[in-house]
mmCIF file of C-alpha atoms in Angstrom:
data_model
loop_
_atom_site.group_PDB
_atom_site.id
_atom_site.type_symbol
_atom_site.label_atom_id
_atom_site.label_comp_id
_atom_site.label_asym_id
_atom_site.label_seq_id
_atom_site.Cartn_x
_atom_site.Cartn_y
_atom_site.Cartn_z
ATOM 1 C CA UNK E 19 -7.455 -30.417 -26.059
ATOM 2 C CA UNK E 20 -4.742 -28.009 -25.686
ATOM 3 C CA UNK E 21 -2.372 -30.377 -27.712
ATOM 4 C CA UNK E 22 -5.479 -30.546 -30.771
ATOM 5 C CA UNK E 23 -5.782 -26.891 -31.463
ATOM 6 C CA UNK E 24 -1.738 -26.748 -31.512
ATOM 7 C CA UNK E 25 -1.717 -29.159 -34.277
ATOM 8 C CA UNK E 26 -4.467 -27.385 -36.148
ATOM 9 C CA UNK E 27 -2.958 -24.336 -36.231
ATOM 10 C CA UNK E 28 0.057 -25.809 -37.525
ATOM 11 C CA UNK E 29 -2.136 -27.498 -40.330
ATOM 12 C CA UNK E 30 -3.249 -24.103 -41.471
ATOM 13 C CA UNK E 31 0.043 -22.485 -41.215
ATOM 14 C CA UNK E 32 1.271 -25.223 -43.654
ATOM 15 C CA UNK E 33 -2.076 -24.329 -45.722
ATOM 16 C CA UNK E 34 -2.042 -20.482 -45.740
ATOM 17 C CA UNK E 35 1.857 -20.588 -46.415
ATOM 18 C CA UNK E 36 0.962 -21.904 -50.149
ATOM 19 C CA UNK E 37 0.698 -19.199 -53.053
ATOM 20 C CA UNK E 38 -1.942 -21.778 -54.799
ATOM 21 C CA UNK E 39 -4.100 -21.517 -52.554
ATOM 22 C CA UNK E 40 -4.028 -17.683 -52.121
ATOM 23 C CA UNK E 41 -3.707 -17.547 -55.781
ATOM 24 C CA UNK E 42 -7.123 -20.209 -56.298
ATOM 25 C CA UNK E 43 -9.096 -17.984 -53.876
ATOM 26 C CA UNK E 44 -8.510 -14.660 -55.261
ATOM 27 C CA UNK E 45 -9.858 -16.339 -58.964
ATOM 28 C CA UNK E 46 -12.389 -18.420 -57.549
ATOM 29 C CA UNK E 47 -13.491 -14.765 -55.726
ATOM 30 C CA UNK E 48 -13.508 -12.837 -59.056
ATOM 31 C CA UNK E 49 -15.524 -15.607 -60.860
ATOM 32 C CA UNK E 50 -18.197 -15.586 -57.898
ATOM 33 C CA UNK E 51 -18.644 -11.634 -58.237
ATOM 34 C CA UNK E 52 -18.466 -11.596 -62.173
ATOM 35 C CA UNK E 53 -21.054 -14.847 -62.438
ATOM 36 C CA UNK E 54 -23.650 -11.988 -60.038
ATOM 37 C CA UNK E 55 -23.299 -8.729 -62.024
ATOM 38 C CA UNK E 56 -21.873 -10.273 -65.234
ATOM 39 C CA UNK E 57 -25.374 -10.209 -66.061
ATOM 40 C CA UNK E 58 -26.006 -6.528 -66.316
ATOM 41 C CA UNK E 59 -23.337 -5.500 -68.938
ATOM 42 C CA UNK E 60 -23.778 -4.957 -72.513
ATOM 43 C CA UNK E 61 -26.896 -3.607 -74.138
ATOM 44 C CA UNK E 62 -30.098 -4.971 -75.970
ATOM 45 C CA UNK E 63 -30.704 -5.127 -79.901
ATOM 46 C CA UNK E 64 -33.351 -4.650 -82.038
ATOM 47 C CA UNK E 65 -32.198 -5.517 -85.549
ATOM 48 C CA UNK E 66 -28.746 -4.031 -85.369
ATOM 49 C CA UNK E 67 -29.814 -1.027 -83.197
ATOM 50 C CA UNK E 68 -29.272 -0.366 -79.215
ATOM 51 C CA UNK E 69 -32.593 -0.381 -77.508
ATOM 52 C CA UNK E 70 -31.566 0.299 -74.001
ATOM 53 C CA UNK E 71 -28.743 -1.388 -71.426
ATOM 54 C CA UNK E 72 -29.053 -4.356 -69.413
ATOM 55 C CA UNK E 73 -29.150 -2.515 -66.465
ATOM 56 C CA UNK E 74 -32.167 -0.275 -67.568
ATOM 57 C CA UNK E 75 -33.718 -2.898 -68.400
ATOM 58 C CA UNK E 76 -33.964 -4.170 -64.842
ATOM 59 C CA UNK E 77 -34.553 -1.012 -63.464
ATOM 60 C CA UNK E 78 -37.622 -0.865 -65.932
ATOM 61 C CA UNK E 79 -38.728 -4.355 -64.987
ATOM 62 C CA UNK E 80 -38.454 -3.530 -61.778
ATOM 63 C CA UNK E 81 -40.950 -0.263 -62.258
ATOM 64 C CA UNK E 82 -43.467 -2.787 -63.909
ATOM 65 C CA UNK E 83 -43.519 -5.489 -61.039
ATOM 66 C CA UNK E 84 -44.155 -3.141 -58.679
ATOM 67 C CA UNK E 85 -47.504 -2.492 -60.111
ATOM 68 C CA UNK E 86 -48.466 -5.826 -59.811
ATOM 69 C CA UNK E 87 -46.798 -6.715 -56.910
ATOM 70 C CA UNK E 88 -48.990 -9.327 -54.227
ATOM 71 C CA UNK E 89 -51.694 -9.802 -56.719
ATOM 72 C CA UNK E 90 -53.592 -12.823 -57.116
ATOM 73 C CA UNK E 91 -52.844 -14.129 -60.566
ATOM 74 C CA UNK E 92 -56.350 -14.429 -61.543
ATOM 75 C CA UNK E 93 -58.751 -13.464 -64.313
ATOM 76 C CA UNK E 94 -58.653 -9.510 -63.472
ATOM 77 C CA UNK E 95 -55.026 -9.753 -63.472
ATOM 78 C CA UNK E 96 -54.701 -11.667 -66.753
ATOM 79 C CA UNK E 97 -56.892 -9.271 -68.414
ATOM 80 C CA UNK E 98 -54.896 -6.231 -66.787
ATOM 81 C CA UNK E 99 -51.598 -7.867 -68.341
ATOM 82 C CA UNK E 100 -53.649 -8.404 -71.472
ATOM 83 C CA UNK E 101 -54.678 -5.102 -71.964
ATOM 84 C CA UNK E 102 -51.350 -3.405 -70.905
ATOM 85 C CA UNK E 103 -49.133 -5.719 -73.265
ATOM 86 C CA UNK E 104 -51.403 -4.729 -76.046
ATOM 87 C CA UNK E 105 -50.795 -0.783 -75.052
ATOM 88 C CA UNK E 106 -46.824 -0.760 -74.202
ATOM 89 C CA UNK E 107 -44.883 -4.475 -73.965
ATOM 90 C CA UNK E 108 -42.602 -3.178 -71.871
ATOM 91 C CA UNK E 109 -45.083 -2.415 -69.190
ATOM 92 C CA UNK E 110 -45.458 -6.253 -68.420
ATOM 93 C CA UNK E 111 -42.810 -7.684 -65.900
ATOM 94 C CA UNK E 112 -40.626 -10.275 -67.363
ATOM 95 C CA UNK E 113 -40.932 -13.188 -64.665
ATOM 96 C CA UNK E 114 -44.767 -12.583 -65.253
ATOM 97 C CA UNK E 115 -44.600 -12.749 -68.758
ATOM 98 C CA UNK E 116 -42.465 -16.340 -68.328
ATOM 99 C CA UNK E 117 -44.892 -17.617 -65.855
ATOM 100 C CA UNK E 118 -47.270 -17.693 -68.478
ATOM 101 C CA UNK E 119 -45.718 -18.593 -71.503
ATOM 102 C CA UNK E 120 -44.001 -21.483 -69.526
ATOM 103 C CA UNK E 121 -47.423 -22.741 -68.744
ATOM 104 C CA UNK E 122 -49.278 -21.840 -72.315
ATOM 105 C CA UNK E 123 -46.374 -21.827 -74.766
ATOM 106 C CA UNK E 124 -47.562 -18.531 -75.933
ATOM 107 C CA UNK E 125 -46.710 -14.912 -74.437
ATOM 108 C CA UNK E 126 -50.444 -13.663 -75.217
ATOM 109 C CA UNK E 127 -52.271 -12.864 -71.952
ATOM 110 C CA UNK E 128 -55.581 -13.344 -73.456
ATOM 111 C CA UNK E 129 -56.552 -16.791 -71.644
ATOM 112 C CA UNK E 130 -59.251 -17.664 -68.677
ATOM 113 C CA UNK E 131 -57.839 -18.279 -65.430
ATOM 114 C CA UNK E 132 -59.274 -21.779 -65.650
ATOM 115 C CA UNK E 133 -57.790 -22.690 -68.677
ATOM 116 C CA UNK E 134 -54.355 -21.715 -67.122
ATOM 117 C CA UNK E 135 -54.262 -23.614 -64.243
ATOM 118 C CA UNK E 136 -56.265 -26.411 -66.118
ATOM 119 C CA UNK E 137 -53.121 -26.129 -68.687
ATOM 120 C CA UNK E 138 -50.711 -26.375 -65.704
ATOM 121 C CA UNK E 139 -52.116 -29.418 -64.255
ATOM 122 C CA UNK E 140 -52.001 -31.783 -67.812
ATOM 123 C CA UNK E 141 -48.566 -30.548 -68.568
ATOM 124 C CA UNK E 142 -47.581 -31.969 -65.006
ATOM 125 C CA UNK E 143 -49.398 -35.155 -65.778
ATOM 126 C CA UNK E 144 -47.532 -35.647 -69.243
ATOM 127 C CA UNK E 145 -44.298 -34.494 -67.453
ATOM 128 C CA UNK E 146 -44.823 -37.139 -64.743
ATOM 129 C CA UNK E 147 -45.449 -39.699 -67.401
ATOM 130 C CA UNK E 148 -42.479 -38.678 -69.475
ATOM 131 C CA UNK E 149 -39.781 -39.158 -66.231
ATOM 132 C CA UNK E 150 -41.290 -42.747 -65.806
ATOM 133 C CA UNK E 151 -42.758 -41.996 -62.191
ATOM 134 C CA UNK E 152 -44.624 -44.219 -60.330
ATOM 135 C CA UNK E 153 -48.601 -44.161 -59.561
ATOM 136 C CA UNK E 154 -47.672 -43.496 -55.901
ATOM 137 C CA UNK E 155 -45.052 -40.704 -56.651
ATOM 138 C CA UNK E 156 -47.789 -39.561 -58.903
ATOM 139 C CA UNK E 157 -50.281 -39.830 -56.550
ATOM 140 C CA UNK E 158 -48.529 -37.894 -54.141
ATOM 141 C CA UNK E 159 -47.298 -34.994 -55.772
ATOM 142 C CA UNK E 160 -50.794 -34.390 -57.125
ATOM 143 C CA UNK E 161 -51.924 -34.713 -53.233
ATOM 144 C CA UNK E 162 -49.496 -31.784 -52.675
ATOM 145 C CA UNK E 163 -50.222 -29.914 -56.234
ATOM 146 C CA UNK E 164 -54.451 -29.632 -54.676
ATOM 147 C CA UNK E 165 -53.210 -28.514 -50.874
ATOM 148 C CA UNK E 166 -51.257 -25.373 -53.143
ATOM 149 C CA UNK E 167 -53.057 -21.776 -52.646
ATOM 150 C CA UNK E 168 -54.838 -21.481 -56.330
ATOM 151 C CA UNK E 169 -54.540 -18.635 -57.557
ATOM 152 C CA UNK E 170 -51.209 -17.904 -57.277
ATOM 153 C CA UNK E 171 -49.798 -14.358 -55.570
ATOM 154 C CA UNK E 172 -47.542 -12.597 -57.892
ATOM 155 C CA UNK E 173 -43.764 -11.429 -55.805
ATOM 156 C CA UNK E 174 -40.934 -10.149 -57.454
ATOM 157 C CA UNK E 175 -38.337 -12.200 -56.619
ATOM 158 C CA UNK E 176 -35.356 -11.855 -59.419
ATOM 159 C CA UNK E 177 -32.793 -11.491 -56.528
ATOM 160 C CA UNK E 178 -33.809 -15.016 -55.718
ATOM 161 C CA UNK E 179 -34.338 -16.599 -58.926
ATOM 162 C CA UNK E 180 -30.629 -15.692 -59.439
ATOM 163 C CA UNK E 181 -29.678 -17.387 -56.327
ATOM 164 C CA UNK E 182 -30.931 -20.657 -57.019
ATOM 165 C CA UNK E 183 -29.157 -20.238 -60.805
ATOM 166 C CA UNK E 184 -25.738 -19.211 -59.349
ATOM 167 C CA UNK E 185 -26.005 -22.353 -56.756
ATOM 168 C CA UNK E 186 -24.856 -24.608 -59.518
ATOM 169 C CA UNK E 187 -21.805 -22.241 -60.894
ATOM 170 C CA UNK E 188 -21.166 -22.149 -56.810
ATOM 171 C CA UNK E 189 -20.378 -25.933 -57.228
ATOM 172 C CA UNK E 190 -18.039 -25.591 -59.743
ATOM 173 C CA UNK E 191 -16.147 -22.803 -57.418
ATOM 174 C CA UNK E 192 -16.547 -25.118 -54.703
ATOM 175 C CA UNK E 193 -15.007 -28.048 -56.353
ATOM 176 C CA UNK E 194 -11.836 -26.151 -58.029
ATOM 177 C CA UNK E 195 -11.168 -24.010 -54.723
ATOM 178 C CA UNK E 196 -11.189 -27.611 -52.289
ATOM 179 C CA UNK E 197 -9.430 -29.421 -54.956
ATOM 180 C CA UNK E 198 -6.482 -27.724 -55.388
ATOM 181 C CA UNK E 199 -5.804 -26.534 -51.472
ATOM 182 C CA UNK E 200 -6.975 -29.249 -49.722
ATOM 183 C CA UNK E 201 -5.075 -32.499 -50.338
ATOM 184 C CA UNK E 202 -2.014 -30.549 -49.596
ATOM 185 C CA UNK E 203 -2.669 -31.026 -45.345
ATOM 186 C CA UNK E 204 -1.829 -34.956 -45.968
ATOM 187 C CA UNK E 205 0.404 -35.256 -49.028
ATOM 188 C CA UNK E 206 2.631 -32.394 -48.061
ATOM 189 C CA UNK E 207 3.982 -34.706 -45.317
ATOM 190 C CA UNK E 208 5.191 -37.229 -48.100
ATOM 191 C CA UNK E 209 6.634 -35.042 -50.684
ATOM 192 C CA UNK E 210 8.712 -33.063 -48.155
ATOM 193 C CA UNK E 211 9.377 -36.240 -45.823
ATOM 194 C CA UNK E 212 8.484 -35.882 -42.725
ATOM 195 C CA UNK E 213 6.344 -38.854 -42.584
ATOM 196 C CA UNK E 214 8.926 -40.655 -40.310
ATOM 197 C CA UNK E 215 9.316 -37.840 -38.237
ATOM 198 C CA UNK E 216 5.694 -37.593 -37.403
ATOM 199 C CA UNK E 217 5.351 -41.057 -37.209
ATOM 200 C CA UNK E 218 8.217 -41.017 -34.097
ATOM 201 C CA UNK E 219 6.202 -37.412 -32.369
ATOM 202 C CA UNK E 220 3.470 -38.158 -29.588
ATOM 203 C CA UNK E 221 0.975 -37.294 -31.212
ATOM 204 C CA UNK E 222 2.200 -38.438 -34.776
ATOM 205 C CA UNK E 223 -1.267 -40.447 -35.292
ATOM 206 C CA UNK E 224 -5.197 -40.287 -33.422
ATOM 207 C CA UNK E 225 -4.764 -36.699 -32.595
ATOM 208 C CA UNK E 226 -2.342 -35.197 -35.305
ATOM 209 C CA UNK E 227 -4.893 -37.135 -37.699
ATOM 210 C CA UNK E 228 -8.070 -35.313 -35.967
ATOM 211 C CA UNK E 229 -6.279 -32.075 -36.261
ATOM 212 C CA UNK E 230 -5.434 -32.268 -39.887
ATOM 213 C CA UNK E 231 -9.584 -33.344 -40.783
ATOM 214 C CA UNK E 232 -10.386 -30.337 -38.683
ATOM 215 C CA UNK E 233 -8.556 -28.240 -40.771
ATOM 216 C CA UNK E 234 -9.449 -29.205 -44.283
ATOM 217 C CA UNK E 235 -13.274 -29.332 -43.398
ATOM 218 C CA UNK E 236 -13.302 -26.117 -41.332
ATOM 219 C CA UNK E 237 -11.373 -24.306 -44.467
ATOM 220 C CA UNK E 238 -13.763 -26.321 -46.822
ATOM 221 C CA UNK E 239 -16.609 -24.855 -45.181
ATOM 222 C CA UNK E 240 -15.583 -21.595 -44.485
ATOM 223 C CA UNK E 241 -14.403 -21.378 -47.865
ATOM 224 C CA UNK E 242 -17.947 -22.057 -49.475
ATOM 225 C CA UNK E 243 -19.386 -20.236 -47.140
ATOM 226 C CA UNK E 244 -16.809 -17.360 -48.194
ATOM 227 C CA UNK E 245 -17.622 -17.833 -51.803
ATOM 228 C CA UNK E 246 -21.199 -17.764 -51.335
ATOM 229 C CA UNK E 247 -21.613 -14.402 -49.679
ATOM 230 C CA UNK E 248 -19.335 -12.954 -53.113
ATOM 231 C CA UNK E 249 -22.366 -14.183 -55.028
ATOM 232 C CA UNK E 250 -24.780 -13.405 -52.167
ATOM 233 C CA UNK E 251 -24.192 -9.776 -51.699
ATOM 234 C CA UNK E 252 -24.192 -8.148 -54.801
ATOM 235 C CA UNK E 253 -26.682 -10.547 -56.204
ATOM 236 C CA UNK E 254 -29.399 -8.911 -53.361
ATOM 237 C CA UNK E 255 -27.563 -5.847 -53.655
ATOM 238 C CA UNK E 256 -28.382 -5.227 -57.535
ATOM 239 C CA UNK E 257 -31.722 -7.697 -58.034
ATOM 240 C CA UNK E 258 -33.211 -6.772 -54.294
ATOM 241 C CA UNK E 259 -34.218 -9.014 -51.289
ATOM 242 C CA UNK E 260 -37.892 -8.888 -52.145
ATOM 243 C CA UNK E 261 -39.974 -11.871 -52.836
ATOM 244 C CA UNK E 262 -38.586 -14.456 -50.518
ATOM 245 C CA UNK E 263 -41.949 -15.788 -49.847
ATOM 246 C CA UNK E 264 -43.137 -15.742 -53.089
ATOM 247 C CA UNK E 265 -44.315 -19.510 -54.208
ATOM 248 C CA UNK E 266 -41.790 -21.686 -56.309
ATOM 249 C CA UNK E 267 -44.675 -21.873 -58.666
ATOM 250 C CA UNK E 268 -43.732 -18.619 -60.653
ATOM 251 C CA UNK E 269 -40.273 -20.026 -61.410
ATOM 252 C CA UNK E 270 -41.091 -23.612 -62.101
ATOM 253 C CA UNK E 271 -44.752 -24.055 -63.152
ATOM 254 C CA UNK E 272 -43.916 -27.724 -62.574
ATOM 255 C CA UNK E 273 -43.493 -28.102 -59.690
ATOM 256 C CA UNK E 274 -45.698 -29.386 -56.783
ATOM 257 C CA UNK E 275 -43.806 -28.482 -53.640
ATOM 258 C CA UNK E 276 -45.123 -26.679 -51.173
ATOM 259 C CA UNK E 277 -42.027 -24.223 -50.987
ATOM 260 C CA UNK E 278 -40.803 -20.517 -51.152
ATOM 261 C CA UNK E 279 -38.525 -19.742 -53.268
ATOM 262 C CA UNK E 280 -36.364 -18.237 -50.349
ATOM 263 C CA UNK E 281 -36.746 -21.411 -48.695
ATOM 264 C CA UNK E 282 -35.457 -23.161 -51.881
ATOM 265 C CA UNK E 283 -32.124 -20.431 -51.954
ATOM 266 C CA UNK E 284 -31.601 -21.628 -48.126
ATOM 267 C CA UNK E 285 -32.407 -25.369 -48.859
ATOM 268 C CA UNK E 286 -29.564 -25.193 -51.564
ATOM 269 C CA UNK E 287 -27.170 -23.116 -49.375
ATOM 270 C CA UNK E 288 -27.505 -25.624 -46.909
ATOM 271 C CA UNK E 289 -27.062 -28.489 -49.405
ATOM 272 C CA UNK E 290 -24.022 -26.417 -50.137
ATOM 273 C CA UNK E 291 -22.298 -26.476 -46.874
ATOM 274 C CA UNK E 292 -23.025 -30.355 -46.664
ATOM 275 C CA UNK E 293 -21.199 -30.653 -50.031
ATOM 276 C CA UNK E 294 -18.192 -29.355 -49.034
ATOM 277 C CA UNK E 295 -17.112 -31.295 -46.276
ATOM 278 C CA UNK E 296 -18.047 -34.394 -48.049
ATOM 279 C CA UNK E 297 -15.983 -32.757 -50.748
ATOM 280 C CA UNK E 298 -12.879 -31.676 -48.036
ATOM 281 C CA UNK E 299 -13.011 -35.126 -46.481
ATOM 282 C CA UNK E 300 -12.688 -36.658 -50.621
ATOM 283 C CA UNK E 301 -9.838 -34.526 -50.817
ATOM 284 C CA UNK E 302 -7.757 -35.292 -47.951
ATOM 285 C CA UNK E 303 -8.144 -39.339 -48.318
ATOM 286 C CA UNK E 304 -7.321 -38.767 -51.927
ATOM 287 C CA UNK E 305 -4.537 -36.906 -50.807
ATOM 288 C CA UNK E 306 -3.353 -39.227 -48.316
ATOM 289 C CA UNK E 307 -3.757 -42.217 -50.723
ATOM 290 C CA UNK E 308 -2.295 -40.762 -53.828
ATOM 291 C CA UNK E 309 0.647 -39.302 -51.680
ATOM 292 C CA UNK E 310 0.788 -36.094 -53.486
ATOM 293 C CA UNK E 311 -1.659 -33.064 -54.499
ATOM 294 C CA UNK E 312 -1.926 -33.169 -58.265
ATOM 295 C CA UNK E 313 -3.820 -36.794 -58.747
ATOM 296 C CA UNK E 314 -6.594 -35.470 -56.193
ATOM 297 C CA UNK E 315 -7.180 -32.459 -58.246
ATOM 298 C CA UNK E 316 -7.337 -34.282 -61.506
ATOM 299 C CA UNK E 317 -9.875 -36.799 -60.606
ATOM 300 C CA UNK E 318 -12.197 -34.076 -58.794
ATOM 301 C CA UNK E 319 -12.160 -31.482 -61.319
ATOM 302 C CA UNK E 320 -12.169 -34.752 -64.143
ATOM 303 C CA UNK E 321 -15.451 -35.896 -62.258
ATOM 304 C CA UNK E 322 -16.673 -32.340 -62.499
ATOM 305 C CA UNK E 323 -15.927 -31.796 -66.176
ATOM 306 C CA UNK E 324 -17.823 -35.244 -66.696
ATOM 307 C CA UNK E 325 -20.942 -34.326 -64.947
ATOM 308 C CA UNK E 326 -21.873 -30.937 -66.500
ATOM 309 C CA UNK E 327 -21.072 -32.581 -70.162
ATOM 310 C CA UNK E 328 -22.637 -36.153 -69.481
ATOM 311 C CA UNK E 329 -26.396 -36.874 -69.124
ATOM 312 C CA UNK E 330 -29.010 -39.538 -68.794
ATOM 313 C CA UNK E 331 -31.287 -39.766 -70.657
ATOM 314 C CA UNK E 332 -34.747 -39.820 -68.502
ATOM 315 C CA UNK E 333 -35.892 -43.320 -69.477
ATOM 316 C CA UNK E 334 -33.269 -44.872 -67.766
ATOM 317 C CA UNK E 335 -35.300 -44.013 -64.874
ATOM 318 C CA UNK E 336 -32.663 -44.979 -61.754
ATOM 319 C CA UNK E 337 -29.400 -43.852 -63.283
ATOM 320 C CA UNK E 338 -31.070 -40.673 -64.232
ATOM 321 C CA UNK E 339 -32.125 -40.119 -60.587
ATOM 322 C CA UNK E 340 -28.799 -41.432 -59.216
ATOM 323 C CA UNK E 341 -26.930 -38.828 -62.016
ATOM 324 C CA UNK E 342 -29.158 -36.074 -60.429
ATOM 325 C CA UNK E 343 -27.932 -37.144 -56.786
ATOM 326 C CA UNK E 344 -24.095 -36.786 -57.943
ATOM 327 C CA UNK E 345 -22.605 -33.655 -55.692
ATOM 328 C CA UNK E 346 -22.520 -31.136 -58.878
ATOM 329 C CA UNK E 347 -26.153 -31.638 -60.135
ATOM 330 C CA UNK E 348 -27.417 -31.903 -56.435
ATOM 331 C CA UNK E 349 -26.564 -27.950 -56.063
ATOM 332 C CA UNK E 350 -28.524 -27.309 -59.224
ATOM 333 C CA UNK E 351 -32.194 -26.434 -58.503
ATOM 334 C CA UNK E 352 -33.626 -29.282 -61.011
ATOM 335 C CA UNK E 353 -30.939 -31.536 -59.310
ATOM 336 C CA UNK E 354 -32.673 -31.000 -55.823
ATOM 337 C CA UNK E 355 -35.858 -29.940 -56.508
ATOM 338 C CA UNK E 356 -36.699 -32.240 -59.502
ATOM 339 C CA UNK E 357 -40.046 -34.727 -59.149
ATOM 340 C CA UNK E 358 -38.131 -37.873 -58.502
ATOM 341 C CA UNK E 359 -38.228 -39.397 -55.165
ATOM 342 C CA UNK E 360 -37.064 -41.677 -52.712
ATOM 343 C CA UNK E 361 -39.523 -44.409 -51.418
ATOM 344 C CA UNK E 362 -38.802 -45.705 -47.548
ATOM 345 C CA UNK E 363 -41.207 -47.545 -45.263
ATOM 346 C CA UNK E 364 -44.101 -46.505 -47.301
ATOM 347 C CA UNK E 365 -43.231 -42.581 -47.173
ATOM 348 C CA UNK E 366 -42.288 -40.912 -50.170
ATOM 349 C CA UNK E 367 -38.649 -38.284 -49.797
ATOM 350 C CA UNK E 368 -37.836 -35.729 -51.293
ATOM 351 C CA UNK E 369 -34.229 -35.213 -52.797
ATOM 352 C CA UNK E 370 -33.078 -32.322 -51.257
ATOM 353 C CA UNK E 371 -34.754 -34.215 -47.622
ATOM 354 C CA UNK E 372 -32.770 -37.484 -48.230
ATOM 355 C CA UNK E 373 -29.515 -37.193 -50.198
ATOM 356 C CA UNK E 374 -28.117 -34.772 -48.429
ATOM 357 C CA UNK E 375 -28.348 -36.585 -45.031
ATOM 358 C CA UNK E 376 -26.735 -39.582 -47.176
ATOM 359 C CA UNK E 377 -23.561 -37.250 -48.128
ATOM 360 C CA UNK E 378 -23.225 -36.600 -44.265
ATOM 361 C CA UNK E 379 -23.104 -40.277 -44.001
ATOM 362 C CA UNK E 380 -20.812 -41.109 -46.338
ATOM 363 C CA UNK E 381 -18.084 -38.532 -45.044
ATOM 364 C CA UNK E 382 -18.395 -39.951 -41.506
ATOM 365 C CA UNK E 383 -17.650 -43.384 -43.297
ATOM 366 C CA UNK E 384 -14.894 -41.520 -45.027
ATOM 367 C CA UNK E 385 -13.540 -40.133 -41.530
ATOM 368 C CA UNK E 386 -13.532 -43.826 -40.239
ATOM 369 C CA UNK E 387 -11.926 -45.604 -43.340
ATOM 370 C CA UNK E 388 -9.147 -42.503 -43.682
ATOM 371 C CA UNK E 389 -8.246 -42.764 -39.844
ATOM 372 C CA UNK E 390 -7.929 -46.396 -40.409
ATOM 373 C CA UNK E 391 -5.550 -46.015 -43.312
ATOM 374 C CA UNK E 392 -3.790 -43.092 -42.015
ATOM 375 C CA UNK E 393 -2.696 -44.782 -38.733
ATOM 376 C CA UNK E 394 -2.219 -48.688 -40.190
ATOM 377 C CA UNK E 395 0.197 -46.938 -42.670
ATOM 378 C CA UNK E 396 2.374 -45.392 -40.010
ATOM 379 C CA UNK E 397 2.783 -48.360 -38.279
ATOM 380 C CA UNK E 398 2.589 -51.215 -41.168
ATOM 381 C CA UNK E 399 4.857 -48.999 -43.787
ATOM 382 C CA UNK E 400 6.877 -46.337 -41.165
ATOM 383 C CA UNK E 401 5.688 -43.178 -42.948
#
């Protein structure tokens, strides 16, 4: 054991000797800090003239929530909201606002409580219809829709609807930062030759090849993890912490599971961590395969390009649930929270239940096939 953690540390003094990858964390660091409080500069128009910052702004939506804050959205709030829009616009919180209008198409308050929820329920229906789900699927989420707490209790929760936005920019970080440092640990030892000399050492294969997996996934991890709290911090720090039990329902009216939305932030963070050592463990076969750094980095960040630009289109029912399953779009909230689902033994799971115990699969398989290549090279081609 003494022998492994000797290698490993070697690994990462190869790794933390290269400028890139000093250079690619200090960019991918300012990105994840300017994608949390790029939001609050600049100022908001009305017809050419300044009406107030960004920041005020949030500070003033912030005053409004508060007034409303663990209220049942019911018909005395509706009225309240109606009555205090009519007085001063401003006075109405803006997630509050958006709950509504996502549900009624129309930012007037003056609607029955009934007629809201009714509303809610047929534009599920016709969304169900429209992504080509089945009568069980539908069957089931409308199973979980009636077990939900009607009315709904109004949280603030912008810290955490911003959180389960940045999660998909945080794949893109993710990607670029484990893509360009990574497939370094196994190509280096071509491009500077010292395959042969490694080959001839005594622990030139099983353990050296352990060590050098340990370190790509450990710096893969800790380097989302890293990442995450640059987005994290002053995300909470500016937006606030509050709301984490608030009901998914006032982000996505659509939506049927019975989840927080600061379980959903920790679901995704999770789904994060999984991501990246199925993304580290890509790398470093790449790398080992290709024999050098650069044609790793091109196909990773190539597949990434292609999946925020590409779609499918929702009537092509499987490849637009296998598209939402691809690593990038899995980190998005509609990627992981979305209404398809995965049928087994007569149980229905969800995406962000299923896939991401798949991923962990896969990079076992990728462990297995790697170690395979890595040592039948050594001895078949004297590397």
């Amino acid at each position: 054991m003494k022998q492994f953690w000797l290698l490993t540390k070697w690994e990462y003094k190869k790794l933390l000797r290269r400028k890139i990858v000093w250079i690619t964390l200090g960019i991918m660091s300012v990105l994840c800090v300017f994608s949390s409080v790029g939001g609050l500069f600049g100022s908001y128009y009305i017809e050419g003239e300044r009406v107030m910052s960004h920041w005020e702004m949030l500070k003033q939506d912030q005053k409004a929530a508060g007034k409303y804050e663990g209220r049942k959205i019911d018909q005395s709030l509706l009225d309240d909201l109606n009555q205090a829009a009519s007085e001063d616009e401003n006075s109405v919180p803006t997630d509050l606002e958006t709950f509504v209008m996502n549900i009624t198409r129309d930012d007037s308050f003056d609607i029955s409580e009934e007629k809201l929820y009714q509303t809610r329920k047929d534009k599920m229906e016709s969304l169900w219809t429209e992504l080509f789900l089945t009568e069980g699927e539908k069957e089931y989420l409308r199973d979980l829709n009636e077990r939900l707490e009607i009315p709904l209790t109004y949280h603030y929760f912008e810290g955490y609807q911003n959180m389960t936005e940045l999660m998909y920019t945080m794949a893109f970080m993710q990607v670029l930062l484990i893509a360009v440092c990574v497939p370094a640990i196994f190509s280096d030892e071509h491009t500077s030759r010292m395959a042969p000399l490694l080959q001839a050492s005594r622990f030139g294969k099983g353990l050296l090849y352990g060590a050098k997996i340990f370190a790509g996934l450990s710096f893969s991890l800790v380097g989302t993890v890293f990442l995450c709290l640059l987005q994290t911090v002053p995300t909470f720090c500016i937006y606030g912490v509050e709301g984490f039990g608030a009901s998914i329902q006032l982000r996505d009216t659509n939506a049927s599971w019975l989840l927080t939305i600061g379980q959903v932030v920790l679901i995704l963070f999770g789904i994060c961590l999984v991501l990246s050592l199925f993304h580290g463990m890509c790398a470093m076969l790449l790398g080992d395969l290709a024999r050098n750094s650069l044609i790793p980095m091109a196909v990773m960040t190539g597949f990434l390009l292609f999946s925020a630009l590409f779609n499918v289109p929702q009537q092509y029912r499987i490849l637009s649930q296998i598209w939402d399953c691809i690593p990038a779009n899995l980190q998005a909230y509609w990627g992981a929270f979305g209404n398809y689902m995965i049928p087994v033994a007569g149980h229905y799971l969800k995406t962000w239940q299923a896939v991401p115990v798949i991923y962990l699969m896969v990079t076992i398989v990728l462990f297995v096939i790697g170690r395979r290549i890595y040592c039948r090279y050594q001895v078949t081609k004297g590397r």
